[in-house]
Short mmCIF file of C-alpha atoms in Angstrom, two decimals:
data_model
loop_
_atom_site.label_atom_id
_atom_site.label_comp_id
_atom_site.label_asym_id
_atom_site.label_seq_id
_atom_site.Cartn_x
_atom_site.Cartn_y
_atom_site.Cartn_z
CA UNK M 1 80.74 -57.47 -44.30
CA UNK M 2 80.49 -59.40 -41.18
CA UNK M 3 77.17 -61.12 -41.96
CA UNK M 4 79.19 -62.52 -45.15
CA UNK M 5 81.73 -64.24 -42.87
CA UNK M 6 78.87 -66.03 -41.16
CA UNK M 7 78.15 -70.37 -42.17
CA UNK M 8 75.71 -70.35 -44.54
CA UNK M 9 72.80 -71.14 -44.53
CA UNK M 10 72.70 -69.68 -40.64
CA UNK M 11 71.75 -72.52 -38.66
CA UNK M 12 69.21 -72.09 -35.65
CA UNK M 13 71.25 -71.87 -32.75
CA UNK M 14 74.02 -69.35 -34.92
CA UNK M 15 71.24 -66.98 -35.00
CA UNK M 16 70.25 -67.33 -31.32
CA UNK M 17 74.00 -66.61 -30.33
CA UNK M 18 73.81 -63.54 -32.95
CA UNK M 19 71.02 -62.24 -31.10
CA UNK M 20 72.21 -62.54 -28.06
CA UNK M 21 75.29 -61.39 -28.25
CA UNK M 22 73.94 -57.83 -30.21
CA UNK M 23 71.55 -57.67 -27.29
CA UNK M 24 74.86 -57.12 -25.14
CA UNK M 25 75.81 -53.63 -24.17
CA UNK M 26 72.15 -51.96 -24.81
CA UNK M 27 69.70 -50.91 -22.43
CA UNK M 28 66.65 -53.67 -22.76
CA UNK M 29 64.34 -52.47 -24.93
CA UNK M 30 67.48 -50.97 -27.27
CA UNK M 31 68.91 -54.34 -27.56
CA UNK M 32 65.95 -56.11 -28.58
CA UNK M 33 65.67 -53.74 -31.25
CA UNK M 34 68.84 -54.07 -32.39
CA UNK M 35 68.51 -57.97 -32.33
CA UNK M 36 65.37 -57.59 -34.01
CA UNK M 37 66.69 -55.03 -36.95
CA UNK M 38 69.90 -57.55 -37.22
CA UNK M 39 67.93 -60.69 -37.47
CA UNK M 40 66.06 -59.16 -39.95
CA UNK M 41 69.57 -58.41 -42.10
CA UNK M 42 71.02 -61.72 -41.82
CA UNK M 43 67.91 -63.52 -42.46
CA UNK M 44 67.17 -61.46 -45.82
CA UNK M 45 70.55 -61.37 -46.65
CA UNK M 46 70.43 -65.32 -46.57
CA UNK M 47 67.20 -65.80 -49.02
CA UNK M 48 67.86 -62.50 -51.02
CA UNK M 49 71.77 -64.55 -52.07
CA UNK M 50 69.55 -68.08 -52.39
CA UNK M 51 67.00 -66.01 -54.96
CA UNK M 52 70.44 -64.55 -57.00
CA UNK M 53 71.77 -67.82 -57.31
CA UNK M 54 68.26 -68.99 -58.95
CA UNK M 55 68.70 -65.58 -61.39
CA UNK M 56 72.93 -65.50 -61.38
CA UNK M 57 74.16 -65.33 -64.94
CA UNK M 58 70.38 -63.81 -66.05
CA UNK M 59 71.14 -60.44 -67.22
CA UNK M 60 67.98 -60.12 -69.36
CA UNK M 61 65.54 -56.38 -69.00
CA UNK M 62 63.19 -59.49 -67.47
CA UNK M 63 65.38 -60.93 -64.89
CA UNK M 64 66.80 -57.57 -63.38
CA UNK M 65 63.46 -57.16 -63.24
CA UNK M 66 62.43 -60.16 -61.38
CA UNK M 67 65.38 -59.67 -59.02
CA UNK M 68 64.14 -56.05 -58.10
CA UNK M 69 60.97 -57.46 -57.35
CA UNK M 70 62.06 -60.56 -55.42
CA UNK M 71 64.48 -58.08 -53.17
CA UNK M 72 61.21 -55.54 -52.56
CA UNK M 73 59.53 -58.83 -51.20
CA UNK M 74 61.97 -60.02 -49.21
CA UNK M 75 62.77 -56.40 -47.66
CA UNK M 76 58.79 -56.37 -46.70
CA UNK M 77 58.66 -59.64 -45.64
CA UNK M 78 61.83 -59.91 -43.06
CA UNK M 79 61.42 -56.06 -41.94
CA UNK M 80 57.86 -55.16 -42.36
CA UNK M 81 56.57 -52.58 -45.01
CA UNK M 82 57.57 -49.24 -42.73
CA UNK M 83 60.72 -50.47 -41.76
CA UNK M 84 61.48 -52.01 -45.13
CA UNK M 85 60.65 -48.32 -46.38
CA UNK M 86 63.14 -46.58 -44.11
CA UNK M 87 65.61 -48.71 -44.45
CA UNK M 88 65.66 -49.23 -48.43
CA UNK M 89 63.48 -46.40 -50.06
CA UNK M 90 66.77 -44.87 -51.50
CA UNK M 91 68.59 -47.84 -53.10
CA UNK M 92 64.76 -48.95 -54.52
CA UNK M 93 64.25 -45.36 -55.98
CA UNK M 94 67.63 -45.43 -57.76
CA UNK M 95 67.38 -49.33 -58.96
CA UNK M 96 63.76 -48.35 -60.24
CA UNK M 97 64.97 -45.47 -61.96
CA UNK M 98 67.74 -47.66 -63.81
CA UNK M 99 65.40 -50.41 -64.72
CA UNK M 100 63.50 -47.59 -66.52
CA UNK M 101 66.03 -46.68 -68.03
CA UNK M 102 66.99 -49.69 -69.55
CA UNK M 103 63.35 -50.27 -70.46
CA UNK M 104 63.12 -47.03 -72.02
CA UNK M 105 66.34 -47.50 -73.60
CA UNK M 106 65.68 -51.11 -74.91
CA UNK M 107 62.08 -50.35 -76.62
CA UNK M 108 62.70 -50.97 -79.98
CA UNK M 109 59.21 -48.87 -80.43
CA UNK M 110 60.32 -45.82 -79.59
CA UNK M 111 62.30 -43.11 -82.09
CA UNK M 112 65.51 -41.46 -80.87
CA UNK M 113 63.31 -38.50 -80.57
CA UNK M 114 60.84 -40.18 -78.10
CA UNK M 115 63.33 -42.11 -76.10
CA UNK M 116 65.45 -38.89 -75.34
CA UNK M 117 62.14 -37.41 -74.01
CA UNK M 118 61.49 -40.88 -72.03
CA UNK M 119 64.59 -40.49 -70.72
CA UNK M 120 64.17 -37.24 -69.36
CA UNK M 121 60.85 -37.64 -67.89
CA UNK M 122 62.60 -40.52 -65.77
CA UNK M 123 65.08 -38.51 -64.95
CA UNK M 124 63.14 -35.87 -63.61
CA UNK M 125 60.59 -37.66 -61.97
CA UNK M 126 63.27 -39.78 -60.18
CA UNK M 127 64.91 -36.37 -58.77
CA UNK M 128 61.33 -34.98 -57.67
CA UNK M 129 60.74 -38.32 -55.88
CA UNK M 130 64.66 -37.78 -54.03
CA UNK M 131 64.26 -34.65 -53.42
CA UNK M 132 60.66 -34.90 -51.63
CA UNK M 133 61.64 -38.06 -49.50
CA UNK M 134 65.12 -35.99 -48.57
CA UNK M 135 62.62 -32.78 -47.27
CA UNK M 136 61.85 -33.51 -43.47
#
C-alpha cells in the first residue's frame, strides 16, 4: 500500500531517499538487502502499472495472457530469476492455472465430455505442482 502513495513515475532522487531510508535500522549487509529487495518492488510495481495501462480495458483469453507474460518478465527482470521464483512462484502457479482454465473452458473444439476431463487434469496437476513446492 505504501509504494501506491509514492509520485509516480518515481523520480531518481525519490528512490535514492527510499533506499536510504529502508537501509536505516538494519545491520549493513541486512539493509542493503532490504534496499535492494524494495527497489526491486517499487521499480516493477512502476512498469508492471505502465504495461496494464497499455492492456486496461483488454479482457480478451489473449490479453490476460499477454499480461501474465509481461508480469513473469518484469518479476525476472527487476528481481532476478531465483528471487523472482521465491518471491512469486505461488501467485504464477494459481494465475497459470486460471488462464488454463479459461483456455480450456473457451475451446470451442472441445465436447462437454472432453472439457470436464481438461478441467480436471488442470486441476490436478495444479495441486501436485502446490503441493510439491509447499514440501521442504
Amino acid at each position: 500500500r505504501a509504494a501506491n502513495t509514492l509520485p509516480q513515475p518515481l523520480a531518481t532522487h525519490d528512490l535514492k531517499r527510499v533506499v536510504l531510508l529502508s537501509r536505516l535500522g538494519f545491520p549493513p549487509q541486512e539493509g542493503e538487502q532490504v534496499a535492494e529487495t524494495l527497489t526491486g518492488t517499487l521499480l516493477y510495481l512502476q512498469a508492471k502499472r505502465a504495461a496494464e495501462t497499455e492492456t486496461s480495458g483488454d479482457a480478451s483469453l489473449a490479453s490476460a495472457e499477454s499480461r501474465f507474460a509481461t508480469a513473469v518478465a518484469l518479476q525476472d527482470q527487476f528481481f532476478g530469476k531465483n528471487q523472482a521464483h521465491k518471491l512469486f512462484s505461488h501467485r504464477r502457479q494459481l494465475e497459470g492455472y486460471l488462464l488454463e482454465r479459461r483456455q480450456i473452458q473457451t475451446n470451442p473444439e472441445l465436447s462437454e465430455q472432453q472439457r470436464q476431463q481438461a478441467l480436471a487434469d488442470a486441476s490436478q496437476r495444479f495441486k501436485a505442482t502446490r503441493d510439491a513446492e509447499a514440501t521442504p
